[in-house]
PDB file of C-alpha atoms in Angstrom:
ATOM      1  CA  MET A   8     104.704  20.718 101.320  1.00 78.00           C
ATOM      2  CA  VAL A   9     102.832  23.177 103.527  1.00 82.00           C
ATOM      3  CA  ILE A  10      99.959  22.258 105.857  1.00 87.00           C
ATOM      4  CA  VAL A  11      97.327  24.979 106.246  1.00 89.00           C
ATOM      5  CA  GLU A  12      94.100  25.078 108.248  1.00 91.00           C
ATOM      6  CA  VAL A  13      90.900  25.242 106.201  1.00 91.00           C
ATOM      7  CA  GLN A  14      87.590  26.621 107.478  1.00 93.00           C
ATOM      8  CA  PHE A  15      84.282  25.650 105.877  1.00 94.00           C
ATOM      9  CA  ALA A  16      80.701  24.808 106.856  1.00 96.00           C
ATOM     10  CA  ASP A  17      77.656  22.704 106.114  1.00 95.00           C
ATOM     11  CA  LEU A  18      74.563  24.843 105.571  1.00 94.00           C
ATOM     12  CA  GLU A  19      71.404  22.966 106.538  1.00 93.00           C
ATOM     13  CA  PRO A  20      68.309  24.592 104.972  1.00 88.00           C
ATOM     14  CA  SER A  21      64.813  24.191 106.390  1.00 81.00           C
ATOM     15  CA  ALA A  22      63.340  23.561 102.936  1.00 79.00           C
ATOM     16  CA  SER A  23      64.400  21.344 100.051  1.00 76.00           C
ATOM     17  CA  ILE A  24      67.304  22.590  97.954  1.00 73.00           C
ATOM     18  CA  PRO A  25      66.715  23.390  94.288  1.00 74.00           C
ATOM     19  CA  GLU A  26      69.172  22.171  91.676  1.00 77.00           C
ATOM     20  CA  MET A  27      72.022  24.646  91.315  1.00 80.00           C
ATOM     21  CA  PRO A  28      75.501  24.794  89.789  1.00 84.00           C
ATOM     22  CA  ALA A  29      78.651  25.131  91.856  1.00 87.00           C
ATOM     23  CA  ILE A  30      79.395  28.804  92.524  1.00 89.00           C
ATOM     24  CA  ILE A  31      82.751  30.521  93.030  1.00 88.00           C
ATOM     25  CA  ASP A  32      83.003  34.200  93.957  1.00 87.00           C
ATOM     26  CA  HIS A  33      86.429  35.608  93.157  1.00 80.00           C
ATOM     27  CA  ASP A  34      85.918  38.822  95.126  1.00 78.00           C
ATOM     28  CA  THR A  35      85.638  37.146  98.530  1.00 80.00           C
ATOM     29  CA  THR A  36      86.890  33.705  97.377  1.00 84.00           C
ATOM     30  CA  PHE A  37      83.861  31.789  98.637  1.00 90.00           C
ATOM     31  CA  TYR A  38      82.653  28.613  96.959  1.00 91.00           C
ATOM     32  CA  LEU A  39      79.246  26.999  97.317  1.00 93.00           C
ATOM     33  CA  ARG A  40      77.699  23.827  95.977  1.00 90.00           C
ATOM     34  CA  LYS A  41      74.872  21.458  96.700  1.00 89.00           C
ATOM     35  CA  ASN A  42      75.893  18.451  98.773  1.00 88.00           C
ATOM     36  CA  GLY A  43      72.970  16.069  99.140  1.00 86.00           C
ATOM     37  CA  ASP A  44      70.408  17.742 101.402  1.00 86.00           C
ATOM     38  CA  THR A  45      72.806  20.516 102.456  1.00 90.00           C
ATOM     39  CA  TYR A  46      74.982  23.212 100.969  1.00 91.00           C
ATOM     40  CA  PHE A  47      78.750  22.918 101.187  1.00 93.00           C
ATOM     41  CA  PHE A  48      80.223  26.369 101.835  1.00 95.00           C
ATOM     42  CA  GLY A  49      83.855  27.367 102.098  1.00 92.00           C
ATOM     43  CA  ALA A  50      86.214  30.269 101.560  1.00 90.00           C
ATOM     44  CA  PHE A  51      89.926  31.000 101.605  1.00 87.00           C
ATOM     45  CA  ASP A  52      91.052  32.920 104.685  1.00 85.00           C
ATOM     46  CA  PRO A  53      92.378  36.472 104.274  1.00 83.00           C
ATOM     47  CA  ILE A  54      96.157  36.548 104.630  1.00 83.00           C
ATOM     48  CA  ASP A  55      96.118  37.876 108.205  1.00 85.00           C
ATOM     49  CA  LYS A  56      94.074  34.869 109.355  1.00 87.00           C
ATOM     50  CA  VAL A  57      95.856  32.073 107.507  1.00 88.00           C
ATOM     51  CA  ILE A  58      97.222  29.461 109.941  1.00 89.00           C
ATOM     52  CA  LEU A  59     100.096  27.235 108.842  1.00 89.00           C
ATOM     53  CA  ARG A  60     100.713  24.140 110.971  1.00 89.00           C
ATOM     54  CA  GLU A  61     104.477  24.422 111.128  1.00 86.00           C
ATOM     55  CA  ASP A  62     104.433  22.439 114.376  1.00 88.00           C
ATOM     56  CA  TRP A  63     103.215  19.410 112.448  1.00 88.00           C
ATOM     57  CA  PHE A  64     106.394  19.535 110.381  1.00 79.00           C
ATOM     58  CA  ARG A  65     108.591  19.576 113.467  1.00 84.00           C
ATOM     59  CA  LYS A  66     106.663  17.149 115.698  1.00 87.00           C
ATOM     60  CA  GLY A  67     104.685  15.142 113.165  1.00 88.00           C
ATOM     61  CA  VAL A  68     100.967  14.948 112.415  1.00 88.00           C
ATOM     62  CA  PRO A  69      98.963  14.123 115.580  1.00 90.00           C
ATOM     63  CA  PRO A  70      97.200  10.729 115.732  1.00 90.00           C
ATOM     64  CA  ASP A  71      93.765  12.341 115.335  1.00 88.00           C
ATOM     65  CA  GLY A  72      94.892  14.291 112.276  1.00 86.00           C
ATOM     66  CA  SER A  73      92.674  17.164 111.179  1.00 86.00           C
ATOM     67  CA  ARG A  74      90.097  16.318 113.866  1.00 88.00           C
ATOM     68  CA  VAL A  75      92.175  18.381 116.309  1.00 91.00           C
ATOM     69  CA  ILE A  76      91.546  21.546 114.260  1.00 92.00           C
ATOM     70  CA  LYS A  77      88.864  23.683 115.896  1.00 92.00           C
ATOM     71  CA  PRO A  78      86.304  25.359 113.627  1.00 94.00           C
ATOM     72  CA  ASP A  79      86.456  29.160 113.662  1.00 94.00           C
ATOM     73  CA  PHE A  80      83.791  30.519 111.349  1.00 94.00           C
ATOM     74  CA  SER A  81      84.874  34.109 112.008  1.00 93.00           C
ATOM     75  CA  HIS A  82      87.722  33.534 109.538  1.00 91.00           C
ATOM     76  CA  ILE A  83      85.272  33.297 106.639  1.00 92.00           C
ATOM     77  CA  GLU A  84      82.291  35.224 108.005  1.00 92.00           C
ATOM     78  CA  LYS A  85      82.754  38.132 105.599  1.00 91.00           C
ATOM     79  CA  ALA A  86      82.693  35.721 102.670  1.00 91.00           C
ATOM     80  CA  TYR A  87      79.554  34.098 104.114  1.00 94.00           C
ATOM     81  CA  GLU A  88      77.779  37.453 104.268  1.00 94.00           C
ATOM     82  CA  ARG A  89      78.617  37.989 100.621  1.00 91.00           C
ATOM     83  CA  ALA A  90      77.320  34.507  99.776  1.00 92.00           C
ATOM     84  CA  CYS A  91      73.995  35.268 101.458  1.00 93.00           C
ATOM     85  CA  ARG A  92      73.560  38.284  99.197  1.00 91.00           C
ATOM     86  CA  VAL A  93      74.484  36.329  96.087  1.00 89.00           C
ATOM     87  CA  VAL A  94      72.396  33.241  96.984  1.00 89.00           C
ATOM     88  CA  PRO A  95      69.479  34.373  99.210  1.00 89.00           C
ATOM     89  CA  ALA A  96      68.303  30.755  99.573  1.00 84.00           C
ATOM     90  CA  ILE A  97      71.046  30.076 102.135  1.00 90.00           C
ATOM     91  CA  GLN A  98      70.160  32.966 104.463  1.00 89.00           C
ATOM     92  CA  GLU A  99      67.861  30.886 106.662  1.00 88.00           C
ATOM     93  CA  ALA A 100      70.053  27.785 106.625  1.00 92.00           C
ATOM     94  CA  LYS A 101      71.646  26.530 109.825  1.00 94.00           C
ATOM     95  CA  VAL A 102      75.427  27.025 109.785  1.00 95.00           C
ATOM     96  CA  VAL A 103      77.463  24.046 111.017  1.00 96.00           C
ATOM     97  CA  PRO A 104      81.129  25.179 111.096  1.00 96.00           C
ATOM     98  CA  ARG A 105      83.796  22.640 110.262  1.00 95.00           C
ATOM     99  CA  ALA A 106      87.562  22.653 109.854  1.00 95.00           C
ATOM    100  CA  ALA A 107      90.284  20.510 108.337  1.00 92.00           C
ATOM    101  CA  VAL A 108      93.748  20.879 106.853  1.00 90.00           C
ATOM    102  CA  MET A 109      95.010  21.118 103.303  1.00 86.00           C
ATOM    103  CA  CYS A 110      98.429  20.216 101.954  1.00 84.00           C
ATOM    104  CA  MET A 111      99.824  22.533  99.316  1.00 83.00           C
ATOM    105  CA  THR A 112     103.097  23.776  97.903  1.00 83.00           C
ATOM    106  CA  PRO A 113     104.405  27.264  98.758  1.00 78.00           C
ATOM    107  CA  ASP A 114     103.729  28.539  95.232  1.00 76.00           C
ATOM    108  CA  GLY A 115     100.323  26.851  94.863  1.00 79.00           C
ATOM    109  CA  TYR A 116     101.375  24.650  91.952  1.00 82.00           C
ATOM    110  CA  ALA A 117     101.343  20.880  92.183  1.00 86.00           C
ATOM    111  CA  LEU A 118     104.329  18.551  92.114  1.00 88.00           C
ATOM    112  CA  ALA A 119     104.006  16.461  88.977  1.00 88.00           C
ATOM    113  CA  GLY A 120     106.393  14.660  86.689  1.00 86.00           C
ATOM    114  CA  PRO A 121     109.472  12.427  86.862  1.00 84.00           C
ATOM    115  CA  PHE A 122     111.299  12.807  90.158  1.00 76.00           C
ATOM    116  CA  ASP A 123     113.846  10.009  90.008  1.00 74.00           C
ATOM    117  CA  LYS A 124     114.583   6.983  87.850  1.00 75.00           C
ATOM    118  CA  ASN A 125     111.316   5.082  87.256  1.00 80.00           C
ATOM    119  CA  TYR A 126     109.573   7.210  89.890  1.00 85.00           C
ATOM    120  CA  TRP A 127     106.798   9.687  89.132  1.00 88.00           C
ATOM    121  CA  VAL A 128     104.978  12.013  91.480  1.00 88.00           C
ATOM    122  CA  ALA A 129     101.610  13.793  91.381  1.00 89.00           C
ATOM    123  CA  ALA A 130     100.925  15.562  94.676  1.00 87.00           C
ATOM    124  CA  GLY A 131     100.310  18.940  96.261  1.00 84.00           C
ATOM    125  CA  PHE A 132      97.139  19.779  94.338  1.00 84.00           C
ATOM    126  CA  MET A 133      95.031  22.447  96.006  1.00 78.00           C
ATOM    127  CA  ASP A 134      92.057  21.174  94.009  1.00 73.00           C
ATOM    128  CA  GLY A 135      92.852  17.585  93.187  1.00 71.00           C
ATOM    129  CA  ILE A 136      89.330  16.577  92.151  1.00 73.00           C
ATOM    130  CA  THR A 137      89.227  19.277  89.482  1.00 77.00           C
ATOM    131  CA  CYS A 138      92.787  18.706  88.257  1.00 82.00           C
ATOM    132  CA  GLY A 139      92.961  14.929  88.588  1.00 83.00           C
ATOM    133  CA  GLY A 140      91.591  13.899  85.206  1.00 86.00           C
ATOM    134  CA  GLY A 141      93.683  16.323  83.177  1.00 87.00           C
ATOM    135  CA  MET A 142      96.896  15.752  85.091  1.00 88.00           C
ATOM    136  CA  GLY A 143      96.403  12.000  84.860  1.00 89.00           C
ATOM    137  CA  LYS A 144      96.222  12.276  81.071  1.00 90.00           C
ATOM    138  CA  TYR A 145      99.305  14.499  80.819  1.00 88.00           C
ATOM    139  CA  LEU A 146     101.344  12.181  83.033  1.00 90.00           C
ATOM    140  CA  ALA A 147     100.203   9.133  81.061  1.00 91.00           C
ATOM    141  CA  ASP A 148     101.224  10.843  77.804  1.00 89.00           C
ATOM    142  CA  TRP A 149     104.557  11.775  79.377  1.00 87.00           C
ATOM    143  CA  MET A 150     105.245   8.212  80.519  1.00 89.00           C
ATOM    144  CA  VAL A 151     104.280   6.638  77.195  1.00 89.00           C
ATOM    145  CA  ASP A 152     105.506   9.235  74.681  1.00 86.00           C
ATOM    146  CA  GLY A 153     108.396  10.773  76.588  1.00 81.00           C
ATOM    147  CA  GLU A 154     106.798  14.211  76.971  1.00 78.00           C
ATOM    148  CA  PRO A 155     103.437  15.702  77.988  1.00 80.00           C
ATOM    149  CA  THR A 156     101.115  17.251  75.429  1.00 78.00           C
ATOM    150  CA  LEU A 157     101.309  20.556  77.344  1.00 77.00           C
ATOM    151  CA  GLU A 158     104.298  22.253  78.957  1.00 74.00           C
ATOM    152  CA  LEU A 159     104.344  21.415  82.685  1.00 79.00           C
ATOM    153  CA  TYR A 160     107.374  23.465  83.711  1.00 71.00           C
ATOM    154  CA  ASP A 161     105.500  25.055  86.633  1.00 78.00           C
ATOM    155  CA  THR A 162     104.930  21.648  88.242  1.00 83.00           C
ATOM    156  CA  ASP A 163     108.600  20.581  88.154  1.00 80.00           C
ATOM    157  CA  ALA A 164     108.754  18.103  91.029  1.00 76.00           C
ATOM    158  CA  SER A 165     112.363  19.017  91.882  1.00 74.00           C
ATOM    159  CA  ARG A 166     111.848  22.769  92.219  1.00 76.00           C
ATOM    160  CA  PHE A 167     111.798  22.709  96.038  1.00 75.00           C
ATOM    161  CA  ILE A 168     114.855  20.554  96.705  1.00 70.00           C
ATOM    162  CA  LEU A 169     117.481  22.237  98.893  1.00 66.00           C
ATOM    163  CA  GLU A 170     119.897  22.775  96.020  1.00 68.00           C
ATOM    164  CA  LYS A 171     117.156  24.604  94.113  1.00 63.00           C
ATOM    165  CA  SER A 172     116.581  26.873  97.120  1.00 62.00           C
ATOM    166  CA  LYS A 173     120.281  27.739  97.362  1.00 68.00           C
ATOM    167  CA  GLU A 174     120.391  28.360  93.644  1.00 63.00           C
ATOM    168  CA  THR A 175     117.328  30.627  93.662  1.00 59.00           C
ATOM    169  CA  TYR A 176     118.760  32.703  96.495  1.00 62.00           C
ATOM    170  CA  SER A 177     122.173  33.078  94.879  1.00 60.00           C
ATOM    171  CA  MET A 178     120.650  34.083  91.528  1.00 57.00           C
ATOM    172  CA  PHE A 179     117.940  36.393  92.846  1.00 52.00           C
ATOM    173  CA  CYS A 180     119.441  39.523  91.256  1.00 52.00           C
ATOM    174  CA  ASN A 181     121.706  37.826  88.715  1.00 48.00           C
ATOM    175  CA  TRP A 182     119.904  36.046  85.885  1.00 46.00           C
ATOM    176  CA  SER A 183     121.815  37.630  82.999  1.00 44.00           C
ATOM    177  CA  ASP A 184     124.534  35.086  82.286  1.00 48.00           C
ATOM    178  CA  SER A 185     123.844  32.244  84.702  1.00 55.00           C
ATOM    179  CA  ASP A 186     121.866  29.068  84.231  1.00 63.00           C
ATOM    180  CA  ARG A 187     120.008  26.973  86.774  1.00 62.00           C
ATOM    181  CA  LEU A 188     121.984  23.799  87.390  1.00 65.00           C
ATOM    182  CA  ALA A 189     120.320  22.125  90.391  1.00 63.00           C
ATOM    183  CA  GLY A 190     118.392  18.978  89.476  1.00 66.00           C
ATOM    184  CA  ARG A 191     120.086  18.827  86.070  1.00 72.00           C
ATOM    185  CA  PRO A 192     120.319  17.277  83.585  1.00 75.00           C
ATOM    186  CA  THR A 193     116.616  16.681  83.093  1.00 74.00           C
ATOM    187  CA  ASP A 194     115.160  13.604  81.404  1.00 76.00           C
ATOM    188  CA  ARG A 195     114.021  15.653  78.392  1.00 80.00           C
ATOM    189  CA  ILE A 196     116.936  15.393  75.985  1.00 84.00           C
ATOM    190  CA  SER A 197     117.104  15.067  72.216  1.00 86.00           C
ATOM    191  CA  GLY A 198     118.545  12.167  70.246  1.00 86.00           C
ATOM    192  CA  ILE A 199     121.843  13.985  69.701  1.00 87.00           C
ATOM    193  CA  TYR A 200     122.339  15.066  73.319  1.00 88.00           C
ATOM    194  CA  GLY A 201     125.183  12.588  73.846  1.00 88.00           C
ATOM    195  CA  ARG A 202     127.097  13.850  70.813  1.00 88.00           C
ATOM    196  CA  LEU A 203     126.625  17.481  71.809  1.00 87.00           C
ATOM    197  CA  LYS A 204     127.737  16.707  75.358  1.00 87.00           C
ATOM    198  CA  ARG A 205     130.909  15.010  74.099  1.00 87.00           C
ATOM    199  CA  ASP A 206     131.629  18.107  72.008  1.00 83.00           C
ATOM    200  CA  LYS A 207     131.667  20.182  75.218  1.00 82.00           C
ATOM    201  CA  GLY A 208     128.233  21.665  74.725  1.00 82.00           C
ATOM    202  CA  HIS A 209     127.011  24.103  77.372  1.00 80.00           C
ATOM    203  CA  PHE A 210     123.318  23.435  78.003  1.00 83.00           C
ATOM    204  CA  SER A 211     120.498  25.693  79.092  1.00 80.00           C
ATOM    205  CA  PHE A 212     117.060  24.786  80.476  1.00 74.00           C
ATOM    206  CA  ARG A 213     114.115  25.642  78.216  1.00 74.00           C
ATOM    207  CA  ASN A 214     110.586  24.300  78.486  1.00 69.00           C
ATOM    208  CA  GLY A 215     111.928  21.395  80.526  1.00 71.00           C
ATOM    209  CA  TRP A 216     114.503  20.440  77.861  1.00 81.00           C
ATOM    210  CA  GLU A 217     118.294  20.390  77.916  1.00 85.00           C
ATOM    211  CA  VAL A 218     119.090  22.835  75.110  1.00 85.00           C
ATOM    212  CA  PRO A 219     122.633  23.403  73.739  1.00 83.00           C
ATOM    213  CA  GLN A 220     123.665  27.044  73.877  1.00 79.00           C
ATOM    214  CA  VAL A 221     127.367  27.267  73.018  1.00 78.00           C
ATOM    215  CA  PHE A 222     130.451  25.040  72.821  1.00 78.00           C
ATOM    216  CA  ASP A 223     133.864  25.362  74.458  1.00 72.00           C
ATOM    217  CA  VAL A 224     132.765  28.557  76.171  1.00 63.00           C
ATOM    218  CA  GLU A 225     135.189  28.013  79.058  1.00 66.00           C
ATOM    219  CA  GLU A 226     138.188  27.995  76.725  1.00 67.00           C
ATOM    220  CA  GLU A 227     137.214  30.717  74.245  1.00 68.00           C
ATOM    221  CA  GLY A 228     134.917  33.003  76.150  1.00 70.00           C
ATOM    222  CA  MET A 229     131.271  33.708  75.349  1.00 69.00           C
ATOM    223  CA  LEU A 230     131.712  36.378  72.649  1.00 76.00           C
ATOM    224  CA  SER A 231     134.375  34.469  70.727  1.00 80.00           C
ATOM    225  CA  THR A 232     132.369  31.241  70.870  1.00 79.00           C
ATOM    226  CA  LEU A 233     129.153  32.841  69.640  1.00 80.00           C
ATOM    227  CA  SER A 234     131.000  34.608  66.814  1.00 84.00           C
ATOM    228  CA  ARG A 235     132.663  31.385  65.655  1.00 83.00           C
ATOM    229  CA  GLU A 236     129.401  29.424  65.700  1.00 84.00           C
ATOM    230  CA  TYR A 237     127.544  32.208  63.887  1.00 86.00           C
ATOM    231  CA  GLN A 238     130.130  32.243  61.107  1.00 88.00           C
ATOM    232  CA  MET A 239     129.934  28.455  60.848  1.00 85.00           C
ATOM    233  CA  VAL A 240     126.167  28.176  60.333  1.00 86.00           C
ATOM    234  CA  THR A 241     125.903  31.235  58.052  1.00 89.00           C
ATOM    235  CA  ASN A 242     128.892  30.570  55.782  1.00 91.00           C
ATOM    236  CA  LYS A 243     129.339  26.801  55.959  1.00 90.00           C
ATOM    237  CA  CYS A 244     127.046  24.239  57.577  1.00 86.00           C
ATOM    238  CA  GLY A 245     125.748  23.480  61.048  1.00 82.00           C
ATOM    239  CA  VAL A 246     123.072  21.577  62.938  1.00 80.00           C
ATOM    240  CA  ILE A 247     120.767  23.428  65.324  1.00 81.00           C
ATOM    241  CA  ASP A 248     118.909  21.259  67.839  1.00 83.00           C
ATOM    242  CA  MET A 249     115.316  22.538  67.910  1.00 83.00           C
ATOM    243  CA  SER A 250     113.807  19.595  69.809  1.00 81.00           C
ATOM    244  CA  TRP A 251     112.624  21.871  72.611  1.00 81.00           C
ATOM    245  CA  GLU A 252     110.496  23.999  70.290  1.00 80.00           C
ATOM    246  CA  GLY A 253     106.758  23.374  70.096  1.00 76.00           C
ATOM    247  CA  LYS A 254     105.481  21.531  67.046  1.00 79.00           C
ATOM    248  CA  ILE A 255     102.131  22.022  65.327  1.00 83.00           C
ATOM    249  CA  GLU A 256     100.780  19.489  62.848  1.00 87.00           C
ATOM    250  CA  VAL A 257      98.522  21.037  60.220  1.00 89.00           C
ATOM    251  CA  LYS A 258      96.244  18.721  58.215  1.00 90.00           C
ATOM    252  CA  GLY A 259      93.473  19.065  55.656  1.00 91.00           C
ATOM    253  CA  LYS A 260      93.005  20.187  52.067  1.00 91.00           C
ATOM    254  CA  ASP A 261      93.712  23.827  52.925  1.00 91.00           C
ATOM    255  CA  ALA A 262      96.768  23.079  55.068  1.00 90.00           C
ATOM    256  CA  GLU A 263      99.273  24.216  52.434  1.00 89.00           C
ATOM    257  CA  ALA A 264      97.365  27.424  51.720  1.00 89.00           C
ATOM    258  CA  LEU A 265      97.220  28.245  55.426  1.00 89.00           C
ATOM    259  CA  LEU A 266     100.943  27.655  55.916  1.00 88.00           C
ATOM    260  CA  ASN A 267     101.817  29.686  52.823  1.00 86.00           C
ATOM    261  CA  TYR A 268      99.784  32.531  54.290  1.00 86.00           C
ATOM    262  CA  ALA A 269     101.392  32.244  57.731  1.00 83.00           C
ATOM    263  CA  CYS A 270     105.010  31.540  56.722  1.00 81.00           C
ATOM    264  CA  CYS A 271     107.507  33.816  55.000  1.00 77.00           C
ATOM    265  CA  SER A 272     108.443  31.195  52.375  1.00 78.00           C
ATOM    266  CA  LYS A 273     106.309  28.922  50.217  1.00 81.00           C
ATOM    267  CA  VAL A 274     105.739  25.592  51.944  1.00 77.00           C
ATOM    268  CA  GLY A 275     104.989  23.782  48.695  1.00 71.00           C
ATOM    269  CA  ALA A 276     108.504  24.486  47.456  1.00 61.00           C
ATOM    270  CA  HIS A 277     109.932  22.241  50.204  1.00 57.00           C
ATOM    271  CA  LYS A 278     107.987  19.085  49.384  1.00 59.00           C
ATOM    272  CA  GLU A 279     109.999  15.894  49.073  1.00 54.00           C
TER     273      GLU A 279
END
């Protein structure tokens, strides 16, 4: 987790504030919303003014926490000038600068999902209030049903462990025939994972799942193994584990017609 200083301000108008929606300006990254009798204004610092509190990692968070951070409105003054042009009602408001800290991950994505046996994590959100409801639902689905209703690969809670860092560095220019092994195997495995593992399956990582790629590759070599398996499933019989693939359930009176239109073979011909 990274601790970064955040600059914002309360804008105290001389007149009553009309009802207004929350506003976000993506050009200067300011955000503005009504907060009781004031406006809450903030913006993300330009890269040359971003302050990371690395000292807090080494020495610990001070007893007074974010209260030791001194407001410096100059960091977001350009964004404020833009806000005054977009929302003229704030031009005469008194600016009360404030400052705090925010915890985030280096890549901006949260840490969410299973981290260890019977332990789940949901942290590192840059905008937790906005994301909280949705992430809570996805985690609940994941805990109850064994998988989330959406792919949450980007929030993999183990992606910043030391072994992952070593792995990323070593594979920076070599992704062709290597697979990421740190933090593996994952908890997302199919019902036949044990059998495939016993048969010396070599697994890859797709959409958070352990997916079998080839078998006995160490003994035969990649080309020979792929050729043998191809001949097996085309000329004899084989089982392909497709558990990691997305699944779409189509219902309704026109479901068959839609699938016949979208698929290369007639769906009705495969009814039980």
